[in-house]
Amino acid sequence: MNAPLAGPVLVVGTGLVGTSIALALRAQGVEVLLEDRDPQHVRTAHQLDAGRPLVEGDRPQVVVVAVPPDHLGATIADALGRFEDASVTDVGSVKVAPLAYVAAKVPAEWLARYVGSHPMAGSERSGPLAATHTLFEGRPWAVTPHESADLAAIELVTAVAELAGAAVVMLRPEEHDAAVARISHLPHLMSVLVAGRLASAPADELALAGQGVRDVTRIAASDPTLWRQIVAANAVPVLCLLRELREDLDALMQAVENGSTDALTQLLVQGVSGTQQIPGKHGGPTRESATVFVSIPDQPGALARLFADAGESGVNIEDVRIDHDPGRDTGLVELGVEASYAKTLLDALESKGWVTHR
């Protein structure tokens, strides 16, 4: 690498993502500076040992802009002007719109120091207290250089992502926006619509809610103001996908209305096919998986004991879900494992007295 990351790195915006980046870099020994319009966020991030507040005279090597979408363009342009020697990136969910804004506002030589990026990690929670230094480990992080981006700036932004533990994916800005519309923005909007059907549902219907509806609606709990900005900034590719989805929804309604089992089956099979295209662990091919179900008492220490017993089996747990039984003081833990190891885990847990099934 021709432009090693020596620091300091300035993080502008100390919410969940910004503070998590700061914590990840600090864990790698990089000096981190912090700035936010909310002084309390900076104080909180500083108390979490994510870095120190920016002071006059500081000269960051890299500036990471982690502010809401409506403020990205102006904040990037401001950083390019204030720190003439720094490479600047942002971690916003949309890349074309801020690039166009900055290109119209700053000289070409400033623009060369800007390289957009986007870590594909987050949470429905927000704020610095939700941050963790492991947020990006093993997760994709898109780096989206424009045509006139400086090579040294690209390398420095790549270094930030790699030091945070992420797997870098190089994309053009427009490729990125089309991709996130499909794999992030559209799923979020579908989750919102499904969750919206629950808002006025009778209590006796909601009493039947299980893990399935929780899985589908979890991300709908995210900040509406933030998501309004994200969708508005990426309107064109999102609208394209919504129109495609409308055609599928019309076909689904027609199949249900006409009792067409063949048409309905075709749509259901298409859904299964889509899930099989999602990359597996660490971006590798999808491997056949199995779920081991374990009944667990709703008591302190029970989950820790289950994990300890599972660990002794030598089987790697790929995924964990917990479904609570509203009628009893028990829960059902779903342990996702590679299919070939499911029997080994079942036998090990049953030998420890756990009630299990597949």
PDB file of C-alpha atoms in Angstrom, residues 51-354:
ATOM      1  CA  GLY A  51     -11.106   9.059  20.771  1.00  0.00           C
ATOM      2  CA  ARG A  52     -10.690  12.653  21.852  1.00  0.00           C
ATOM      3  CA  PRO A  53     -12.553  15.792  20.776  1.00  0.00           C
ATOM      4  CA  LEU A  54     -11.126  17.680  17.798  1.00  0.00           C
ATOM      5  CA  VAL A  55      -9.244  20.867  18.745  1.00  0.00           C
ATOM      6  CA  GLU A  56      -7.888  23.726  16.677  1.00  0.00           C
ATOM      7  CA  GLY A  57      -4.633  22.797  15.007  1.00  0.00           C
ATOM      8  CA  ASP A  58      -5.397  19.101  14.597  1.00  0.00           C
ATOM      9  CA  ARG A  59      -4.499  17.811  11.124  1.00  0.00           C
ATOM     10  CA  PRO A  60      -6.225  14.517  10.386  1.00  0.00           C
ATOM     11  CA  GLN A  61      -4.905  12.228   7.697  1.00  0.00           C
ATOM     12  CA  VAL A  62      -8.399  10.892   6.980  1.00  0.00           C
ATOM     13  CA  VAL A  63     -11.839  12.313   7.722  1.00  0.00           C
ATOM     14  CA  VAL A  64     -14.762   9.890   8.051  1.00  0.00           C
ATOM     15  CA  VAL A  65     -18.129  11.628   7.680  1.00  0.00           C
ATOM     16  CA  ALA A  66     -20.871   9.702   9.504  1.00  0.00           C
ATOM     17  CA  VAL A  67     -23.823  12.091   9.496  1.00  0.00           C
ATOM     18  CA  PRO A  68     -27.456  11.662   8.337  1.00  0.00           C
ATOM     19  CA  PRO A  69     -28.055  11.584   4.545  1.00  0.00           C
ATOM     20  CA  ASP A  70     -29.547  15.098   4.378  1.00  0.00           C
ATOM     21  CA  HIS A  71     -26.257  16.550   5.657  1.00  0.00           C
ATOM     22  CA  LEU A  72     -23.733  14.344   3.860  1.00  0.00           C
ATOM     23  CA  GLY A  73     -22.903  16.515   0.864  1.00  0.00           C
ATOM     24  CA  ALA A  74     -22.417  19.738   2.817  1.00  0.00           C
ATOM     25  CA  THR A  75     -20.365  18.016   5.529  1.00  0.00           C
ATOM     26  CA  ILE A  76     -18.088  16.298   3.003  1.00  0.00           C
ATOM     27  CA  ALA A  77     -17.491  19.577   1.160  1.00  0.00           C
ATOM     28  CA  ASP A  78     -16.784  21.332   4.468  1.00  0.00           C
ATOM     29  CA  ALA A  79     -14.243  18.672   5.466  1.00  0.00           C
ATOM     30  CA  LEU A  80     -12.446  18.917   2.111  1.00  0.00           C
ATOM     31  CA  GLY A  81     -12.136  22.674   2.619  1.00  0.00           C
ATOM     32  CA  ARG A  82     -11.117  22.654   6.283  1.00  0.00           C
ATOM     33  CA  PHE A  83      -8.507  19.897   6.026  1.00  0.00           C
ATOM     34  CA  GLU A  84      -6.576  20.497   2.825  1.00  0.00           C
ATOM     35  CA  ASP A  85      -4.203  17.546   3.303  1.00  0.00           C
ATOM     36  CA  ALA A  86      -6.809  14.979   4.343  1.00  0.00           C
ATOM     37  CA  SER A  87      -8.535  12.274   2.376  1.00  0.00           C
ATOM     38  CA  VAL A  88     -12.259  12.308   3.048  1.00  0.00           C
ATOM     39  CA  THR A  89     -14.797   9.504   2.986  1.00  0.00           C
ATOM     40  CA  ASP A  90     -18.387   9.159   4.104  1.00  0.00           C
ATOM     41  CA  VAL A  91     -20.265   6.100   5.308  1.00  0.00           C
ATOM     42  CA  GLY A  92     -23.725   7.046   4.069  1.00  0.00           C
ATOM     43  CA  SER A  93     -26.180   4.561   2.597  1.00  0.00           C
ATOM     44  CA  VAL A  94     -26.321   6.346  -0.785  1.00  0.00           C
ATOM     45  CA  LYS A  95     -23.354   7.365  -2.922  1.00  0.00           C
ATOM     46  CA  VAL A  96     -24.488   9.055  -6.152  1.00  0.00           C
ATOM     47  CA  ALA A  97     -26.339  11.979  -4.563  1.00  0.00           C
ATOM     48  CA  PRO A  98     -23.587  13.175  -2.186  1.00  0.00           C
ATOM     49  CA  LEU A  99     -20.958  12.789  -4.920  1.00  0.00           C
ATOM     50  CA  ALA A 100     -23.007  14.968  -7.275  1.00  0.00           C
ATOM     51  CA  TYR A 101     -23.474  17.600  -4.557  1.00  0.00           C
ATOM     52  CA  VAL A 102     -19.776  17.716  -3.671  1.00  0.00           C
ATOM     53  CA  ALA A 103     -18.665  17.777  -7.325  1.00  0.00           C
ATOM     54  CA  ALA A 104     -20.814  20.858  -7.880  1.00  0.00           C
ATOM     55  CA  LYS A 105     -19.469  22.643  -4.799  1.00  0.00           C
ATOM     56  CA  VAL A 106     -15.705  22.081  -4.664  1.00  0.00           C
ATOM     57  CA  PRO A 107     -12.731  22.400  -7.056  1.00  0.00           C
ATOM     58  CA  ALA A 108     -11.611  19.299  -8.947  1.00  0.00           C
ATOM     59  CA  GLU A 109      -8.392  19.052  -6.932  1.00  0.00           C
ATOM     60  CA  TRP A 110     -10.432  18.861  -3.721  1.00  0.00           C
ATOM     61  CA  LEU A 111     -12.826  16.303  -5.193  1.00  0.00           C
ATOM     62  CA  ALA A 112      -9.896  13.973  -5.922  1.00  0.00           C
ATOM     63  CA  ARG A 113      -9.400  13.564  -2.165  1.00  0.00           C
ATOM     64  CA  TYR A 114     -12.967  12.316  -1.676  1.00  0.00           C
ATOM     65  CA  VAL A 115     -13.823   8.610  -1.889  1.00  0.00           C
ATOM     66  CA  GLY A 116     -17.243   7.420  -0.785  1.00  0.00           C
ATOM     67  CA  SER A 117     -17.740   4.242   1.208  1.00  0.00           C
ATOM     68  CA  HIS A 118     -20.478   2.323   3.001  1.00  0.00           C
ATOM     69  CA  PRO A 119     -20.142  -0.379   5.660  1.00  0.00           C
ATOM     70  CA  MET A 120     -22.999  -2.875   5.430  1.00  0.00           C
ATOM     71  CA  ALA A 121     -23.548  -3.087   9.166  1.00  0.00           C
ATOM     72  CA  GLY A 122     -25.842  -1.367  11.590  1.00  0.00           C
ATOM     73  CA  SER A 123     -28.679  -1.841  14.033  1.00  0.00           C
ATOM     74  CA  GLU A 124     -32.205  -0.671  14.721  1.00  0.00           C
ATOM     75  CA  ARG A 125     -30.636   1.004  17.771  1.00  0.00           C
ATOM     76  CA  SER A 126     -28.908   4.380  17.479  1.00  0.00           C
ATOM     77  CA  GLY A 127     -26.504   6.688  19.294  1.00  0.00           C
ATOM     78  CA  PRO A 128     -22.969   6.235  20.634  1.00  0.00           C
ATOM     79  CA  LEU A 129     -24.053   3.977  23.497  1.00  0.00           C
ATOM     80  CA  ALA A 130     -25.183   1.394  20.914  1.00  0.00           C
ATOM     81  CA  ALA A 131     -21.712   1.357  19.319  1.00  0.00           C
ATOM     82  CA  THR A 132     -19.297  -1.568  19.401  1.00  0.00           C
ATOM     83  CA  HIS A 133     -15.787  -2.056  18.031  1.00  0.00           C
ATOM     84  CA  THR A 134     -16.845  -5.401  16.487  1.00  0.00           C
ATOM     85  CA  LEU A 135     -19.740  -4.002  14.428  1.00  0.00           C
ATOM     86  CA  PHE A 136     -17.902  -4.358  11.099  1.00  0.00           C
ATOM     87  CA  GLU A 137     -16.002  -7.602  11.645  1.00  0.00           C
ATOM     88  CA  GLY A 138     -16.460  -9.853   8.625  1.00  0.00           C
ATOM     89  CA  ARG A 139     -19.072  -7.525   7.118  1.00  0.00           C
ATOM     90  CA  PRO A 140     -18.911  -6.099   3.585  1.00  0.00           C
ATOM     91  CA  TRP A 141     -17.736  -2.492   3.282  1.00  0.00           C
ATOM     92  CA  ALA A 142     -18.232  -0.924  -0.131  1.00  0.00           C
ATOM     93  CA  VAL A 143     -15.563   1.516  -1.305  1.00  0.00           C
ATOM     94  CA  THR A 144     -16.903   3.591  -4.200  1.00  0.00           C
ATOM     95  CA  PRO A 145     -14.262   5.745  -5.891  1.00  0.00           C
ATOM     96  CA  HIS A 146     -15.328   8.135  -8.635  1.00  0.00           C
ATOM     97  CA  GLU A 147     -13.392   8.443 -11.878  1.00  0.00           C
ATOM     98  CA  SER A 148     -11.090  11.256 -10.733  1.00  0.00           C
ATOM     99  CA  ALA A 149     -10.391   9.917  -7.226  1.00  0.00           C
ATOM    100  CA  ASP A 150      -6.767   9.978  -6.118  1.00  0.00           C
ATOM    101  CA  LEU A 151      -5.179   6.541  -5.684  1.00  0.00           C
ATOM    102  CA  ALA A 152      -3.738   7.457  -2.286  1.00  0.00           C
ATOM    103  CA  ALA A 153      -7.204   8.468  -1.076  1.00  0.00           C
ATOM    104  CA  ILE A 154      -8.656   5.151  -2.281  1.00  0.00           C
ATOM    105  CA  GLU A 155      -5.945   3.256  -0.428  1.00  0.00           C
ATOM    106  CA  LEU A 156      -6.470   5.197   2.793  1.00  0.00           C
ATOM    107  CA  VAL A 157     -10.228   4.664   2.764  1.00  0.00           C
ATOM    108  CA  THR A 158      -9.652   0.977   2.056  1.00  0.00           C
ATOM    109  CA  ALA A 159      -7.259   0.849   5.011  1.00  0.00           C
ATOM    110  CA  VAL A 160      -9.912   2.323   7.342  1.00  0.00           C
ATOM    111  CA  ALA A 161     -12.374  -0.399   6.317  1.00  0.00           C
ATOM    112  CA  GLU A 162      -9.828  -3.189   6.660  1.00  0.00           C
ATOM    113  CA  LEU A 163      -8.619  -2.015  10.069  1.00  0.00           C
ATOM    114  CA  ALA A 164     -12.239  -2.058  11.215  1.00  0.00           C
ATOM    115  CA  GLY A 165     -12.319  -5.756  10.298  1.00  0.00           C
ATOM    116  CA  ALA A 166     -14.505  -5.446   7.206  1.00  0.00           C
ATOM    117  CA  ALA A 167     -14.262  -7.146   3.806  1.00  0.00           C
ATOM    118  CA  VAL A 168     -13.814  -4.445   1.147  1.00  0.00           C
ATOM    119  CA  VAL A 169     -15.931  -4.538  -2.014  1.00  0.00           C
ATOM    120  CA  MET A 170     -15.034  -2.077  -4.793  1.00  0.00           C
ATOM    121  CA  LEU A 171     -18.037  -0.629  -6.656  1.00  0.00           C
ATOM    122  CA  ARG A 172     -18.829   2.397  -8.772  1.00  0.00           C
ATOM    123  CA  PRO A 173     -21.208   4.800  -6.980  1.00  0.00           C
ATOM    124  CA  GLU A 174     -24.133   3.951  -9.255  1.00  0.00           C
ATOM    125  CA  GLU A 175     -23.491   0.208  -8.856  1.00  0.00           C
ATOM    126  CA  HIS A 176     -23.569   0.641  -5.102  1.00  0.00           C
ATOM    127  CA  ASP A 177     -26.869   2.511  -5.088  1.00  0.00           C
ATOM    128  CA  ALA A 178     -28.557  -0.106  -7.278  1.00  0.00           C
ATOM    129  CA  ALA A 179     -27.235  -2.873  -5.024  1.00  0.00           C
ATOM    130  CA  VAL A 180     -28.355  -1.357  -1.717  1.00  0.00           C
ATOM    131  CA  ALA A 181     -31.772  -0.546  -3.148  1.00  0.00           C
ATOM    132  CA  ARG A 182     -32.237  -4.282  -3.748  1.00  0.00           C
ATOM    133  CA  ILE A 183     -30.620  -5.800  -0.645  1.00  0.00           C
ATOM    134  CA  SER A 184     -31.301  -3.096   1.967  1.00  0.00           C
ATOM    135  CA  HIS A 185     -33.773  -0.350   1.069  1.00  0.00           C
ATOM    136  CA  LEU A 186     -36.478  -2.537  -0.501  1.00  0.00           C
ATOM    137  CA  PRO A 187     -36.409  -5.115   2.341  1.00  0.00           C
ATOM    138  CA  HIS A 188     -36.693  -2.287   4.862  1.00  0.00           C
ATOM    139  CA  LEU A 189     -39.742  -0.822   3.142  1.00  0.00           C
ATOM    140  CA  MET A 190     -41.396  -4.248   2.956  1.00  0.00           C
ATOM    141  CA  SER A 191     -40.749  -4.737   6.669  1.00  0.00           C
ATOM    142  CA  VAL A 192     -42.334  -1.339   7.326  1.00  0.00           C
ATOM    143  CA  LEU A 193     -45.462  -2.235   5.363  1.00  0.00           C
ATOM    144  CA  VAL A 194     -45.893  -5.567   7.134  1.00  0.00           C
ATOM    145  CA  ALA A 195     -45.317  -3.967  10.548  1.00  0.00           C
ATOM    146  CA  GLY A 196     -47.840  -1.279   9.682  1.00  0.00           C
ATOM    147  CA  ARG A 197     -50.532  -3.978   9.363  1.00  0.00           C
ATOM    148  CA  LEU A 198     -49.919  -4.768  13.044  1.00  0.00           C
ATOM    149  CA  ALA A 199     -50.499  -1.253  14.348  1.00  0.00           C
ATOM    150  CA  SER A 200     -54.274  -1.633  14.568  1.00  0.00           C
ATOM    151  CA  ALA A 201     -54.451  -5.411  14.958  1.00  0.00           C
ATOM    152  CA  PRO A 202     -56.677  -6.794  17.754  1.00  0.00           C
ATOM    153  CA  ALA A 203     -54.845  -7.864  20.902  1.00  0.00           C
ATOM    154  CA  ASP A 204     -56.042 -11.470  20.593  1.00  0.00           C
ATOM    155  CA  GLU A 205     -54.437 -11.690  17.141  1.00  0.00           C
ATOM    156  CA  LEU A 206     -51.146 -10.223  18.369  1.00  0.00           C
ATOM    157  CA  ALA A 207     -51.085 -12.813  21.159  1.00  0.00           C
ATOM    158  CA  LEU A 208     -50.361 -15.379  18.439  1.00  0.00           C
ATOM    159  CA  ALA A 209     -47.231 -13.524  17.250  1.00  0.00           C
ATOM    160  CA  GLY A 210     -44.175 -15.743  16.965  1.00  0.00           C
ATOM    161  CA  GLN A 211     -40.630 -15.557  15.699  1.00  0.00           C
ATOM    162  CA  GLY A 212     -41.673 -15.315  12.049  1.00  0.00           C
ATOM    163  CA  VAL A 213     -43.417 -11.969  12.364  1.00  0.00           C
ATOM    164  CA  ARG A 214     -40.625 -10.704  14.617  1.00  0.00           C
ATOM    165  CA  ASP A 215     -38.029 -11.630  11.973  1.00  0.00           C
ATOM    166  CA  VAL A 216     -39.949  -9.865   9.216  1.00  0.00           C
ATOM    167  CA  THR A 217     -40.689  -6.683  11.186  1.00  0.00           C
ATOM    168  CA  ARG A 218     -37.531  -6.213  13.286  1.00  0.00           C
ATOM    169  CA  ILE A 219     -35.857  -3.653  11.032  1.00  0.00           C
ATOM    170  CA  ALA A 220     -39.081  -1.644  10.760  1.00  0.00           C
ATOM    171  CA  ALA A 221     -38.272  -0.332  14.257  1.00  0.00           C
ATOM    172  CA  SER A 222     -35.396   1.761  12.848  1.00  0.00           C
ATOM    173  CA  ASP A 223     -35.419   5.568  12.949  1.00  0.00           C
ATOM    174  CA  PRO A 224     -38.136   6.819  10.521  1.00  0.00           C
ATOM    175  CA  THR A 225     -36.416  10.177  10.012  1.00  0.00           C
ATOM    176  CA  LEU A 226     -33.169   8.517   8.950  1.00  0.00           C
ATOM    177  CA  TRP A 227     -34.937   6.121   6.599  1.00  0.00           C
ATOM    178  CA  ARG A 228     -36.996   8.891   5.038  1.00  0.00           C
ATOM    179  CA  GLN A 229     -33.706  10.541   4.097  1.00  0.00           C
ATOM    180  CA  ILE A 230     -32.165   7.304   2.795  1.00  0.00           C
ATOM    181  CA  VAL A 231     -35.105   6.411   0.561  1.00  0.00           C
ATOM    182  CA  ALA A 232     -35.456   9.958  -0.766  1.00  0.00           C
ATOM    183  CA  ALA A 233     -31.756  10.062  -1.655  1.00  0.00           C
ATOM    184  CA  ASN A 234     -31.957   6.774  -3.573  1.00  0.00           C
ATOM    185  CA  ALA A 235     -35.415   7.266  -5.097  1.00  0.00           C
ATOM    186  CA  VAL A 236     -34.721   6.173  -8.692  1.00  0.00           C
ATOM    187  CA  PRO A 237     -33.418   2.612  -8.083  1.00  0.00           C
ATOM    188  CA  VAL A 238     -35.877   2.106  -5.212  1.00  0.00           C
ATOM    189  CA  LEU A 239     -38.807   3.097  -7.430  1.00  0.00           C
ATOM    190  CA  CYS A 240     -37.647   0.710 -10.144  1.00  0.00           C
ATOM    191  CA  LEU A 241     -37.687  -2.197  -7.698  1.00  0.00           C
ATOM    192  CA  LEU A 242     -41.019  -1.146  -6.195  1.00  0.00           C
ATOM    193  CA  ARG A 243     -42.584  -1.248  -9.665  1.00  0.00           C
ATOM    194  CA  GLU A 244     -41.210  -4.765 -10.197  1.00  0.00           C
ATOM    195  CA  LEU A 245     -42.556  -5.790  -6.814  1.00  0.00           C
ATOM    196  CA  ARG A 246     -45.964  -4.319  -7.644  1.00  0.00           C
ATOM    197  CA  GLU A 247     -46.140  -6.621 -10.657  1.00  0.00           C
ATOM    198  CA  ASP A 248     -45.339  -9.600  -8.438  1.00  0.00           C
ATOM    199  CA  LEU A 249     -47.910  -8.481  -5.878  1.00  0.00           C
ATOM    200  CA  ASP A 250     -50.562  -8.203  -8.580  1.00  0.00           C
ATOM    201  CA  ALA A 251     -49.682 -11.708  -9.758  1.00  0.00           C
ATOM    202  CA  LEU A 252     -49.868 -12.997  -6.183  1.00  0.00           C
ATOM    203  CA  MET A 253     -53.266 -11.399  -5.590  1.00  0.00           C
ATOM    204  CA  GLN A 254     -54.579 -12.829  -8.833  1.00  0.00           C
ATOM    205  CA  ALA A 255     -53.285 -16.295  -7.955  1.00  0.00           C
ATOM    206  CA  VAL A 256     -54.947 -16.206  -4.543  1.00  0.00           C
ATOM    207  CA  GLU A 257     -58.198 -14.773  -5.912  1.00  0.00           C
ATOM    208  CA  ASN A 258     -58.417 -17.331  -8.733  1.00  0.00           C
ATOM    209  CA  GLY A 259     -57.242 -20.257  -6.625  1.00  0.00           C
ATOM    210  CA  SER A 260     -54.391 -20.826  -9.075  1.00  0.00           C
ATOM    211  CA  THR A 261     -52.122 -23.226  -7.188  1.00  0.00           C
ATOM    212  CA  ASP A 262     -49.632 -23.389 -10.072  1.00  0.00           C
ATOM    213  CA  ALA A 263     -49.125 -19.612 -10.133  1.00  0.00           C
ATOM    214  CA  LEU A 264     -48.921 -19.467  -6.357  1.00  0.00           C
ATOM    215  CA  THR A 265     -46.398 -22.296  -6.258  1.00  0.00           C
ATOM    216  CA  GLN A 266     -44.266 -20.555  -8.876  1.00  0.00           C
ATOM    217  CA  LEU A 267     -44.074 -17.404  -6.746  1.00  0.00           C
ATOM    218  CA  LEU A 268     -43.274 -19.402  -3.608  1.00  0.00           C
ATOM    219  CA  VAL A 269     -40.530 -21.341  -5.397  1.00  0.00           C
ATOM    220  CA  GLN A 270     -39.099 -18.081  -6.727  1.00  0.00           C
ATOM    221  CA  GLY A 271     -38.837 -16.891  -3.128  1.00  0.00           C
ATOM    222  CA  VAL A 272     -36.942 -20.012  -2.094  1.00  0.00           C
ATOM    223  CA  SER A 273     -34.605 -19.528  -5.053  1.00  0.00           C
ATOM    224  CA  GLY A 274     -33.924 -15.953  -3.974  1.00  0.00           C
ATOM    225  CA  THR A 275     -32.948 -16.949  -0.444  1.00  0.00           C
ATOM    226  CA  GLN A 276     -30.488 -19.469  -1.864  1.00  0.00           C
ATOM    227  CA  GLN A 277     -28.660 -16.691  -3.718  1.00  0.00           C
ATOM    228  CA  ILE A 278     -27.734 -14.879  -0.501  1.00  0.00           C
ATOM    229  CA  PRO A 279     -24.018 -15.453   0.199  1.00  0.00           C
ATOM    230  CA  GLY A 280     -23.182 -17.706   3.108  1.00  0.00           C
ATOM    231  CA  LYS A 281     -20.864 -17.099   6.015  1.00  0.00           C
ATOM    232  CA  HIS A 282     -17.948 -14.731   5.273  1.00  0.00           C
ATOM    233  CA  GLY A 283     -19.338 -14.221   1.766  1.00  0.00           C
ATOM    234  CA  GLY A 284     -18.768 -17.837   0.735  1.00  0.00           C
ATOM    235  CA  PRO A 285     -21.232 -20.167  -0.950  1.00  0.00           C
ATOM    236  CA  THR A 286     -24.394 -21.085   0.941  1.00  0.00           C
ATOM    237  CA  ARG A 287     -23.960 -24.345   2.832  1.00  0.00           C
ATOM    238  CA  GLU A 288     -26.752 -26.708   3.791  1.00  0.00           C
ATOM    239  CA  SER A 289     -27.856 -25.786   7.280  1.00  0.00           C
ATOM    240  CA  ALA A 290     -30.059 -27.279   9.958  1.00  0.00           C
ATOM    241  CA  THR A 291     -31.785 -25.954  13.054  1.00  0.00           C
ATOM    242  CA  VAL A 292     -31.624 -27.625  16.439  1.00  0.00           C
ATOM    243  CA  PHE A 293     -34.470 -26.583  18.727  1.00  0.00           C
ATOM    244  CA  VAL A 294     -33.859 -26.538  22.465  1.00  0.00           C
ATOM    245  CA  SER A 295     -36.456 -25.948  25.185  1.00  0.00           C
ATOM    246  CA  ILE A 296     -35.016 -23.599  27.796  1.00  0.00           C
ATOM    247  CA  PRO A 297     -36.415 -22.430  31.136  1.00  0.00           C
ATOM    248  CA  ASP A 298     -36.911 -18.693  31.571  1.00  0.00           C
ATOM    249  CA  GLN A 299     -34.388 -18.487  34.403  1.00  0.00           C
ATOM    250  CA  PRO A 300     -31.143 -16.575  35.046  1.00  0.00           C
ATOM    251  CA  GLY A 301     -28.104 -18.441  33.776  1.00  0.00           C
ATOM    252  CA  ALA A 302     -30.034 -20.924  31.623  1.00  0.00           C
ATOM    253  CA  LEU A 303     -28.871 -19.441  28.327  1.00  0.00           C
ATOM    254  CA  ALA A 304     -25.248 -19.295  29.479  1.00  0.00           C
ATOM    255  CA  ARG A 305     -25.441 -22.971  30.511  1.00  0.00           C
ATOM    256  CA  LEU A 306     -26.879 -23.913  27.122  1.00  0.00           C
ATOM    257  CA  PHE A 307     -24.114 -22.088  25.262  1.00  0.00           C
ATOM    258  CA  ALA A 308     -21.468 -23.697  27.455  1.00  0.00           C
ATOM    259  CA  ASP A 309     -22.863 -27.173  26.798  1.00  0.00           C
ATOM    260  CA  ALA A 310     -23.126 -26.439  23.066  1.00  0.00           C
ATOM    261  CA  GLY A 311     -19.528 -25.234  23.077  1.00  0.00           C
ATOM    262  CA  GLU A 312     -18.337 -28.482  24.648  1.00  0.00           C
ATOM    263  CA  SER A 313     -19.821 -30.384  21.694  1.00  0.00           C
ATOM    264  CA  GLY A 314     -17.225 -28.834  19.371  1.00  0.00           C
ATOM    265  CA  VAL A 315     -19.953 -27.778  16.928  1.00  0.00           C
ATOM    266  CA  ASN A 316     -19.828 -24.198  15.667  1.00  0.00           C
ATOM    267  CA  ILE A 317     -23.114 -22.348  16.173  1.00  0.00           C
ATOM    268  CA  GLU A 318     -23.821 -20.318  13.018  1.00  0.00           C
ATOM    269  CA  ASP A 319     -27.007 -18.556  14.168  1.00  0.00           C
ATOM    270  CA  VAL A 320     -29.153 -18.171  17.280  1.00  0.00           C
ATOM    271  CA  ARG A 321     -32.802 -17.192  17.718  1.00  0.00           C
ATOM    272  CA  ILE A 322     -34.979 -17.209  20.807  1.00  0.00           C
ATOM    273  CA  ASP A 323     -38.757 -17.509  20.754  1.00  0.00           C
ATOM    274  CA  HIS A 324     -40.588 -17.012  24.056  1.00  0.00           C
ATOM    275  CA  ASP A 325     -43.691 -18.995  24.928  1.00  0.00           C
ATOM    276  CA  PRO A 326     -46.282 -16.492  26.237  1.00  0.00           C
ATOM    277  CA  GLY A 327     -48.197 -19.250  28.013  1.00  0.00           C
ATOM    278  CA  ARG A 328     -45.310 -20.861  29.915  1.00  0.00           C
ATOM    279  CA  ASP A 329     -42.106 -19.915  31.700  1.00  0.00           C
ATOM    280  CA  THR A 330     -40.018 -21.426  28.927  1.00  0.00           C
ATOM    281  CA  GLY A 331     -38.535 -20.397  25.633  1.00  0.00           C
ATOM    282  CA  LEU A 332     -37.432 -22.137  22.465  1.00  0.00           C
ATOM    283  CA  VAL A 333     -33.862 -21.534  21.327  1.00  0.00           C
ATOM    284  CA  GLU A 334     -33.077 -22.202  17.678  1.00  0.00           C
ATOM    285  CA  LEU A 335     -29.423 -23.072  17.081  1.00  0.00           C
ATOM    286  CA  GLY A 336     -28.399 -22.875  13.437  1.00  0.00           C
ATOM    287  CA  VAL A 337     -25.570 -25.231  12.483  1.00  0.00           C
ATOM    288  CA  GLU A 338     -24.065 -26.806   9.401  1.00  0.00           C
ATOM    289  CA  ALA A 339     -26.342 -29.734   8.535  1.00  0.00           C
ATOM    290  CA  SER A 340     -23.634 -32.378   8.864  1.00  0.00           C
ATOM    291  CA  TYR A 341     -23.073 -31.435  12.523  1.00  0.00           C
ATOM    292  CA  ALA A 342     -26.706 -31.291  13.656  1.00  0.00           C
ATOM    293  CA  LYS A 343     -26.829 -34.854  15.057  1.00  0.00           C
ATOM    294  CA  THR A 344     -23.577 -34.321  16.956  1.00  0.00           C
ATOM    295  CA  LEU A 345     -25.031 -31.252  18.648  1.00  0.00           C
ATOM    296  CA  LEU A 346     -28.353 -32.981  19.367  1.00  0.00           C
ATOM    297  CA  ASP A 347     -26.643 -35.950  20.998  1.00  0.00           C
ATOM    298  CA  ALA A 348     -24.348 -33.716  23.072  1.00  0.00           C
ATOM    299  CA  LEU A 349     -27.163 -31.526  24.379  1.00  0.00           C
ATOM    300  CA  GLU A 350     -29.451 -34.462  25.147  1.00  0.00           C
ATOM    301  CA  SER A 351     -26.634 -36.077  27.141  1.00  0.00           C
ATOM    302  CA  LYS A 352     -26.615 -32.918  29.280  1.00  0.00           C
ATOM    303  CA  GLY A 353     -30.358 -33.190  29.941  1.00  0.00           C
ATOM    304  CA  TRP A 354     -31.651 -30.650  27.425  1.00  0.00           C
TER     305      TRP A 354
END
